PDB file of C-alpha atoms in Angstrom:
ATOM      1  CA  ALA B   1       0.000   0.000   0.000  1.00  0.00           C
ATOM      2  CA  GLN B   2       1.167   3.486  -0.797  1.00  0.00           C
ATOM      3  CA  LYS B   3       0.553   6.479   1.433  1.00  0.00           C
ATOM      4  CA  VAL B   4       1.607  10.088   1.137  1.00  0.00           C
ATOM      5  CA  THR B   5       1.162  12.543   3.993  1.00  0.00           C
ATOM      6  CA  GLN B   6       1.337  16.294   3.602  1.00  0.00           C
ATOM      7  CA  ALA B   7       0.862  17.515   7.129  1.00  0.00           C
ATOM      8  CA  GLN B   8       0.597  21.187   6.223  1.00  0.00           C
ATOM      9  CA  THR B   9      -2.867  22.041   4.966  1.00  0.00           C
ATOM     10  CA  GLU B  10      -2.232  25.721   4.297  1.00  0.00           C
ATOM     11  CA  ILE B  11       0.789  28.014   4.315  1.00  0.00           C
ATOM     12  CA  SER B  12       0.592  31.768   3.937  1.00  0.00           C
ATOM     13  CA  VAL B  13       3.692  33.895   3.376  1.00  0.00           C
ATOM     14  CA  VAL B  14       4.645  37.357   2.244  1.00  0.00           C
ATOM     15  CA  GLU B  15       6.314  37.698  -1.118  1.00  0.00           C
ATOM     16  CA  LYS B  16      10.082  36.972  -1.096  1.00  0.00           C
ATOM     17  CA  GLU B  17       9.858  34.675   1.896  1.00  0.00           C
ATOM     18  CA  ASP B  18      11.003  31.078   1.504  1.00  0.00           C
ATOM     19  CA  VAL B  19       8.413  28.296   1.755  1.00  0.00           C
ATOM     20  CA  THR B  20       9.116  24.656   2.584  1.00  0.00           C
ATOM     21  CA  LEU B  21       6.472  22.016   1.952  1.00  0.00           C
ATOM     22  CA  ASP B  22       6.775  18.734   3.818  1.00  0.00           C
ATOM     23  CA  CYS B  23       6.030  15.330   2.337  1.00  0.00           C
ATOM     24  CA  VAL B  24       6.334  11.982   4.100  1.00  0.00           C
ATOM     25  CA  TYR B  25       5.575   8.730   2.348  1.00  0.00           C
ATOM     26  CA  GLU B  26       5.056   5.041   3.084  1.00  0.00           C
ATOM     27  CA  THR B  27       5.659   2.197   0.692  1.00  0.00           C
ATOM     28  CA  ARG B  28       6.741  -1.431   0.730  1.00  0.00           C
ATOM     29  CA  ASP B  29       8.252  -1.196  -2.727  1.00  0.00           C
ATOM     30  CA  THR B  30      12.023  -1.079  -2.954  1.00  0.00           C
ATOM     31  CA  THR B  31      11.854   0.842  -6.205  1.00  0.00           C
ATOM     32  CA  TYR B  32       9.509   3.783  -6.515  1.00  0.00           C
ATOM     33  CA  TYR B  33       9.150   7.290  -7.843  1.00  0.00           C
ATOM     34  CA  LEU B  34       8.293  10.499  -6.072  1.00  0.00           C
ATOM     35  CA  PHE B  35       6.695  13.528  -7.672  1.00  0.00           C
ATOM     36  CA  TRP B  36       5.604  17.069  -6.979  1.00  0.00           C
ATOM     37  CA  TYR B  37       2.742  18.618  -8.915  1.00  0.00           C
ATOM     38  CA  LYS B  38       1.364  22.170  -8.770  1.00  0.00           C
ATOM     39  CA  GLN B  39      -2.367  22.915  -9.144  1.00  0.00           C
ATOM     40  CA  PRO B  40      -3.066  26.605  -9.854  1.00  0.00           C
ATOM     41  CA  PRO B  41      -6.600  28.007  -9.550  1.00  0.00           C
ATOM     42  CA  SER B  42      -7.350  26.993 -13.148  1.00  0.00           C
ATOM     43  CA  GLY B  43      -7.354  23.381 -11.979  1.00  0.00           C
ATOM     44  CA  GLU B  44      -4.891  21.562 -14.185  1.00  0.00           C
ATOM     45  CA  LEU B  45      -2.063  19.755 -12.443  1.00  0.00           C
ATOM     46  CA  VAL B  46       1.397  20.792 -13.598  1.00  0.00           C
ATOM     47  CA  PHE B  47       4.330  18.401 -13.264  1.00  0.00           C
ATOM     48  CA  LEU B  48       7.295  19.870 -11.360  1.00  0.00           C
ATOM     49  CA  ILE B  49       9.711  17.046 -10.624  1.00  0.00           C
ATOM     50  CA  ARG B  50      10.204  13.272 -10.532  1.00  0.00           C
ATOM     51  CA  ARG B  51      12.806  11.428  -8.442  1.00  0.00           C
ATOM     52  CA  ASN B  52      13.487   7.722  -8.285  1.00  0.00           C
ATOM     53  CA  SER B  53      14.238   5.910  -5.059  1.00  0.00           C
ATOM     54  CA  PHE B  54      17.848   5.256  -6.013  1.00  0.00           C
ATOM     55  CA  ASP B  55      18.724   8.879  -6.484  1.00  0.00           C
ATOM     56  CA  GLU B  56      18.959  10.821  -3.248  1.00  0.00           C
ATOM     57  CA  GLN B  57      20.730  13.794  -4.685  1.00  0.00           C
ATOM     58  CA  ASN B  58      19.053  17.048  -3.894  1.00  0.00           C
ATOM     59  CA  GLU B  59      17.948  19.061  -6.872  1.00  0.00           C
ATOM     60  CA  ILE B  60      17.622  22.739  -7.592  1.00  0.00           C
ATOM     61  CA  SER B  61      15.708  24.227 -10.481  1.00  0.00           C
ATOM     62  CA  GLY B  62      15.607  27.991 -10.443  1.00  0.00           C
ATOM     63  CA  ARG B  63      13.775  29.035  -7.259  1.00  0.00           C
ATOM     64  CA  TYR B  64      12.656  25.449  -6.571  1.00  0.00           C
ATOM     65  CA  SER B  65      14.662  22.873  -4.661  1.00  0.00           C
ATOM     66  CA  TRP B  66      13.915  19.379  -3.415  1.00  0.00           C
ATOM     67  CA  ASN B  67      15.368  17.442  -0.488  1.00  0.00           C
ATOM     68  CA  PHE B  68      14.920  13.652  -0.716  1.00  0.00           C
ATOM     69  CA  GLN B  69      15.869  11.684   2.401  1.00  0.00           C
ATOM     70  CA  LYS B  70      15.188   7.988   2.103  1.00  0.00           C
ATOM     71  CA  SER B  71      16.149   7.355   5.737  1.00  0.00           C
ATOM     72  CA  THR B  72      13.213   9.458   6.930  1.00  0.00           C
ATOM     73  CA  SER B  73      10.932   8.729   3.930  1.00  0.00           C
ATOM     74  CA  SER B  74      10.654  12.405   3.166  1.00  0.00           C
ATOM     75  CA  PHE B  75      10.683  14.421  -0.027  1.00  0.00           C
ATOM     76  CA  ASN B  76      10.424  18.087   0.897  1.00  0.00           C
ATOM     77  CA  PHE B  77      10.034  20.981  -1.503  1.00  0.00           C
ATOM     78  CA  THR B  78      11.292  24.537  -1.006  1.00  0.00           C
ATOM     79  CA  ILE B  79      10.336  27.641  -2.936  1.00  0.00           C
ATOM     80  CA  THR B  80      12.957  30.342  -2.478  1.00  0.00           C
ATOM     81  CA  ALA B  81      12.003  34.016  -2.666  1.00  0.00           C
ATOM     82  CA  SER B  82       8.332  33.242  -3.217  1.00  0.00           C
ATOM     83  CA  GLN B  83       6.237  35.205  -5.696  1.00  0.00           C
ATOM     84  CA  VAL B  84       2.501  35.783  -5.953  1.00  0.00           C
ATOM     85  CA  VAL B  85       2.420  33.486  -8.995  1.00  0.00           C
ATOM     86  CA  ASP B  86       3.542  30.632  -6.756  1.00  0.00           C
ATOM     87  CA  SER B  87       0.132  30.662  -5.072  1.00  0.00           C
ATOM     88  CA  ALA B  88      -1.391  27.241  -5.747  1.00  0.00           C
ATOM     89  CA  VAL B  89      -2.054  23.848  -4.225  1.00  0.00           C
ATOM     90  CA  TYR B  90       1.034  21.638  -4.256  1.00  0.00           C
ATOM     91  CA  PHE B  91       0.771  17.869  -4.268  1.00  0.00           C
ATOM     92  CA  CYS B  92       3.370  15.283  -3.424  1.00  0.00           C
ATOM     93  CA  ALA B  93       2.844  11.884  -5.058  1.00  0.00           C
ATOM     94  CA  LEU B  94       4.326   8.390  -5.026  1.00  0.00           C
ATOM     95  CA  SER B  95       4.274   5.559  -7.546  1.00  0.00           C
ATOM     96  CA  PRO B  96       6.003   2.207  -8.017  1.00  0.00           C
ATOM     97  CA  TYR B  97       5.841   2.926 -11.732  1.00  0.00           C
ATOM     98  CA  GLY B  98       4.955   5.898 -13.861  1.00  0.00           C
ATOM     99  CA  TYR B  99       1.233   6.365 -14.121  1.00  0.00           C
ATOM    100  CA  LYS B 100      -0.567   5.147 -10.990  1.00  0.00           C
ATOM    101  CA  LEU B 101       0.209   8.018  -8.682  1.00  0.00           C
ATOM    102  CA  SER B 102      -0.845   8.115  -5.047  1.00  0.00           C
ATOM    103  CA  PHE B 103      -1.250  11.761  -4.141  1.00  0.00           C
ATOM    104  CA  GLY B 104      -1.152  13.447  -0.781  1.00  0.00           C
ATOM    105  CA  ALA B 105      -3.983  15.745   0.264  1.00  0.00           C
ATOM    106  CA  GLY B 106      -2.081  18.811  -0.902  1.00  0.00           C
ATOM    107  CA  THR B 107      -0.774  21.996   0.682  1.00  0.00           C
ATOM    108  CA  THR B 108      -2.349  25.306  -0.267  1.00  0.00           C
ATOM    109  CA  VAL B 109       0.286  28.020  -0.590  1.00  0.00           C
ATOM    110  CA  THR B 110      -0.807  31.643  -0.554  1.00  0.00           C
ATOM    111  CA  VAL B 111       1.808  34.282  -1.310  1.00  0.00           C
ATOM    112  CA  ARG B 112       0.733  37.806  -0.404  1.00  0.00           C
ATOM    113  CA  ALA B 113       2.191  40.850  -2.109  1.00  0.00           C
TER     114      ALA B 113
ATOM    115  CA  GLY W   1      -5.275  24.191 -28.180  1.00  0.00           C
ATOM    116  CA  ALA W   2      -2.246  22.017 -27.545  1.00  0.00           C
ATOM    117  CA  GLY W   3      -3.237  20.767 -24.111  1.00  0.00           C
ATOM    118  CA  VAL W   4      -5.601  18.107 -22.783  1.00  0.00           C
ATOM    119  CA  SER W   5      -9.175  19.224 -23.349  1.00  0.00           C
ATOM    120  CA  GLN W   6     -12.077  18.122 -21.161  1.00  0.00           C
ATOM    121  CA  THR W   7     -15.767  18.712 -21.660  1.00  0.00           C
ATOM    122  CA  PRO W   8     -18.001  19.719 -20.069  1.00  0.00           C
ATOM    123  CA  SER W   9     -16.125  21.876 -17.595  1.00  0.00           C
ATOM    124  CA  ASN W  10     -19.120  21.729 -15.287  1.00  0.00           C
ATOM    125  CA  LYS W  11     -21.970  19.253 -15.110  1.00  0.00           C
ATOM    126  CA  VAL W  12     -24.867  19.323 -12.688  1.00  0.00           C
ATOM    127  CA  THR W  13     -27.134  16.311 -12.671  1.00  0.00           C
ATOM    128  CA  GLU W  14     -29.719  14.639 -10.505  1.00  0.00           C
ATOM    129  CA  LYS W  15     -29.210  11.489  -8.508  1.00  0.00           C
ATOM    130  CA  GLY W  16     -29.847   8.433 -10.637  1.00  0.00           C
ATOM    131  CA  LYS W  17     -29.041  10.050 -13.977  1.00  0.00           C
ATOM    132  CA  TYR W  18     -26.427   8.935 -16.518  1.00  0.00           C
ATOM    133  CA  VAL W  19     -23.417  11.139 -17.234  1.00  0.00           C
ATOM    134  CA  GLU W  20     -20.662  11.179 -19.854  1.00  0.00           C
ATOM    135  CA  LEU W  21     -17.427  13.119 -19.517  1.00  0.00           C
ATOM    136  CA  ARG W  22     -15.145  13.565 -22.489  1.00  0.00           C
ATOM    137  CA  CYS W  23     -11.381  13.858 -22.745  1.00  0.00           C
ATOM    138  CA  ASP W  24      -9.396  14.880 -25.806  1.00  0.00           C
ATOM    139  CA  PRO W  25      -5.696  14.142 -25.147  1.00  0.00           C
ATOM    140  CA  ILE W  26      -2.646  15.830 -26.550  1.00  0.00           C
ATOM    141  CA  SER W  27      -2.153  14.764 -30.153  1.00  0.00           C
ATOM    142  CA  GLY W  28       0.148  11.779 -30.412  1.00  0.00           C
ATOM    143  CA  HIS W  29      -0.116  10.764 -26.758  1.00  0.00           C
ATOM    144  CA  THR W  30      -0.762   7.044 -26.626  1.00  0.00           C
ATOM    145  CA  ALA W  31      -1.448   6.794 -22.920  1.00  0.00           C
ATOM    146  CA  LEU W  32      -4.520   8.303 -21.267  1.00  0.00           C
ATOM    147  CA  TYR W  33      -5.552   8.377 -17.628  1.00  0.00           C
ATOM    148  CA  TRP W  34      -8.588   9.308 -15.585  1.00  0.00           C
ATOM    149  CA  TYR W  35      -8.307  10.533 -12.017  1.00  0.00           C
ATOM    150  CA  ARG W  36     -10.975  11.755  -9.594  1.00  0.00           C
ATOM    151  CA  GLN W  37     -10.406  14.589  -7.138  1.00  0.00           C
ATOM    152  CA  SER W  38     -12.811  15.117  -4.266  1.00  0.00           C
ATOM    153  CA  LEU W  39     -12.956  18.449  -2.484  1.00  0.00           C
ATOM    154  CA  GLY W  40      -9.870  19.085  -0.389  1.00  0.00           C
ATOM    155  CA  GLN W  41      -8.182  15.870  -1.479  1.00  0.00           C
ATOM    156  CA  GLY W  42      -5.511  14.794  -3.900  1.00  0.00           C
ATOM    157  CA  PRO W  43      -6.474  13.066  -7.142  1.00  0.00           C
ATOM    158  CA  GLU W  44      -7.200   9.343  -7.064  1.00  0.00           C
ATOM    159  CA  PHE W  45      -6.407   7.033  -9.962  1.00  0.00           C
ATOM    160  CA  LEU W  46      -9.349   5.536 -11.821  1.00  0.00           C
ATOM    161  CA  ILE W  47      -8.208   3.985 -15.097  1.00  0.00           C
ATOM    162  CA  TYR W  48      -5.363   3.957 -17.602  1.00  0.00           C
ATOM    163  CA  PHE W  49      -5.544   3.340 -21.346  1.00  0.00           C
ATOM    164  CA  GLN W  50      -2.651   2.362 -23.567  1.00  0.00           C
ATOM    165  CA  GLY W  51      -4.012   2.852 -27.059  1.00  0.00           C
ATOM    166  CA  THR W  52      -7.583   1.594 -27.276  1.00  0.00           C
ATOM    167  CA  GLY W  53      -7.428  -0.853 -24.403  1.00  0.00           C
ATOM    168  CA  ALA W  54      -7.863  -0.321 -20.696  1.00  0.00           C
ATOM    169  CA  ALA W  55      -4.527  -1.534 -19.337  1.00  0.00           C
ATOM    170  CA  ASP W  56      -5.456  -0.904 -15.706  1.00  0.00           C
ATOM    171  CA  ASP W  57      -8.966  -0.184 -14.443  1.00  0.00           C
ATOM    172  CA  SER W  58      -8.263  -1.093 -10.842  1.00  0.00           C
ATOM    173  CA  GLY W  59      -9.221   2.356  -9.602  1.00  0.00           C
ATOM    174  CA  LEU W  60     -12.811   2.344 -10.872  1.00  0.00           C
ATOM    175  CA  PRO W  61     -14.893   2.364  -7.678  1.00  0.00           C
ATOM    176  CA  ASN W  62     -17.713   0.077  -8.890  1.00  0.00           C
ATOM    177  CA  ASP W  63     -19.492  -1.173 -11.974  1.00  0.00           C
ATOM    178  CA  ARG W  64     -21.430   2.076 -12.394  1.00  0.00           C
ATOM    179  CA  PHE W  65     -18.221   3.556 -13.786  1.00  0.00           C
ATOM    180  CA  PHE W  66     -16.993   2.679 -17.251  1.00  0.00           C
ATOM    181  CA  ALA W  67     -14.603   4.289 -19.712  1.00  0.00           C
ATOM    182  CA  VAL W  68     -13.888   3.804 -23.400  1.00  0.00           C
ATOM    183  CA  ARG W  69     -11.325   4.954 -25.919  1.00  0.00           C
ATOM    184  CA  PRO W  70     -12.491   3.339 -29.168  1.00  0.00           C
ATOM    185  CA  GLU W  71     -10.017   4.899 -31.582  1.00  0.00           C
ATOM    186  CA  GLY W  72      -7.091   5.383 -29.264  1.00  0.00           C
ATOM    187  CA  SER W  73      -7.552   9.120 -28.966  1.00  0.00           C
ATOM    188  CA  VAL W  74     -10.654  10.657 -27.355  1.00  0.00           C
ATOM    189  CA  SER W  75     -11.912   8.940 -24.218  1.00  0.00           C
ATOM    190  CA  THR W  76     -15.298   9.033 -22.525  1.00  0.00           C
ATOM    191  CA  LEU W  77     -15.884   8.312 -18.854  1.00  0.00           C
ATOM    192  CA  LYS W  78     -19.410   7.063 -18.275  1.00  0.00           C
ATOM    193  CA  ILE W  79     -21.194   7.035 -14.929  1.00  0.00           C
ATOM    194  CA  GLN W  80     -24.515   5.258 -14.566  1.00  0.00           C
ATOM    195  CA  ARG W  81     -27.112   5.839 -11.848  1.00  0.00           C
ATOM    196  CA  THR W  82     -25.140   8.716 -10.379  1.00  0.00           C
ATOM    197  CA  GLU W  83     -24.999   9.132  -6.614  1.00  0.00           C
ATOM    198  CA  ARG W  84     -24.261  12.224  -4.527  1.00  0.00           C
ATOM    199  CA  GLY W  85     -20.928  10.680  -3.565  1.00  0.00           C
ATOM    200  CA  ASP W  86     -19.846  10.791  -7.204  1.00  0.00           C
ATOM    201  CA  SER W  87     -19.594  14.583  -6.974  1.00  0.00           C
ATOM    202  CA  ALA W  88     -15.975  15.486  -7.670  1.00  0.00           C
ATOM    203  CA  VAL W  89     -13.657  16.899 -10.304  1.00  0.00           C
ATOM    204  CA  TYR W  90     -12.784  14.270 -12.886  1.00  0.00           C
ATOM    205  CA  LEU W  91      -9.308  14.852 -14.283  1.00  0.00           C
ATOM    206  CA  CYS W  92      -7.983  13.429 -17.519  1.00  0.00           C
ATOM    207  CA  ALA W  93      -4.293  13.210 -18.339  1.00  0.00           C
ATOM    208  CA  SER W  94      -2.222  11.944 -21.224  1.00  0.00           C
ATOM    209  CA  SER W  95       1.388  11.103 -21.895  1.00  0.00           C
ATOM    210  CA  LEU W  96       3.639   9.854 -24.676  1.00  0.00           C
ATOM    211  CA  THR W  97       4.362   6.686 -22.759  1.00  0.00           C
ATOM    212  CA  SER W  98       3.475   5.213 -19.449  1.00  0.00           C
ATOM    213  CA  ASP W  99       6.694   3.388 -18.751  1.00  0.00           C
ATOM    214  CA  ARG W 100       8.111   3.534 -15.278  1.00  0.00           C
ATOM    215  CA  LEU W 101      10.593   6.214 -16.150  1.00  0.00           C
ATOM    216  CA  THR W 102       7.927   8.720 -16.990  1.00  0.00           C
ATOM    217  CA  GLY W 103       5.133   9.670 -14.611  1.00  0.00           C
ATOM    218  CA  GLU W 104       5.085  13.095 -16.229  1.00  0.00           C
ATOM    219  CA  LEU W 105       1.408  13.324 -16.971  1.00  0.00           C
ATOM    220  CA  PHE W 106      -0.193  16.258 -18.750  1.00  0.00           C
ATOM    221  CA  PHE W 107      -3.505  17.034 -17.071  1.00  0.00           C
ATOM    222  CA  GLY W 108      -6.589  18.812 -18.313  1.00  0.00           C
ATOM    223  CA  GLU W 109      -8.514  21.330 -16.238  1.00  0.00           C
ATOM    224  CA  GLY W 110     -11.074  18.753 -15.245  1.00  0.00           C
ATOM    225  CA  SER W 111     -14.818  18.266 -15.399  1.00  0.00           C
ATOM    226  CA  ARG W 112     -16.587  19.256 -12.212  1.00  0.00           C
ATOM    227  CA  LEU W 113     -19.524  16.922 -11.593  1.00  0.00           C
ATOM    228  CA  THR W 114     -22.204  17.833  -9.072  1.00  0.00           C
ATOM    229  CA  VAL W 115     -24.887  15.293  -8.291  1.00  0.00           C
ATOM    230  CA  LEU W 116     -27.909  16.791  -6.547  1.00  0.00           C
TER     231      LEU W 116
END
């Protein structure tokens, strides 16, 4: 069984503050993939990143960075110098293979100007 | 447009009625997926098509739900005898391939179904 927990329901910050979104997962699979998706108010989910369970290197992409720690089953996501356009619901997801994603409940991020 | 297109964007129906939701994937995408998102929750997997066939329908909640993709492009999700608990946003996604190295799904904006 797969389970993804996003303990933070809502986070509100002022523009330019950093935001870290927590994600903890449970799985019995030895090989799996972790994802982050963004859901803006328009509703469509937008893919942000995929990591496989063998690659624990942290990753930075512009203002986004991800911290994968297999020892604590966590895959946290940080937005540096947040902007109003970052306001959205962010979902962490887990899958033993590509398509059958198990999503967390999501964290709503509100960035105020 | 170039993205995944879903119609209708909103559908209000009465309990017991039949509903069809349509998904037009990105051109050339062979894999198509349906997910359901209830209020305040993350999406839940329903069914996956590779070409015309349903490769995995393990997420369909019961036999009132059925989906088709007869020509390997457009898909229709069909719900019979709708119940109030079926109210949710139904999301469609597509991808070039569904192999384990992908997982990068392109989602539509969803069809919001409300069952009164």
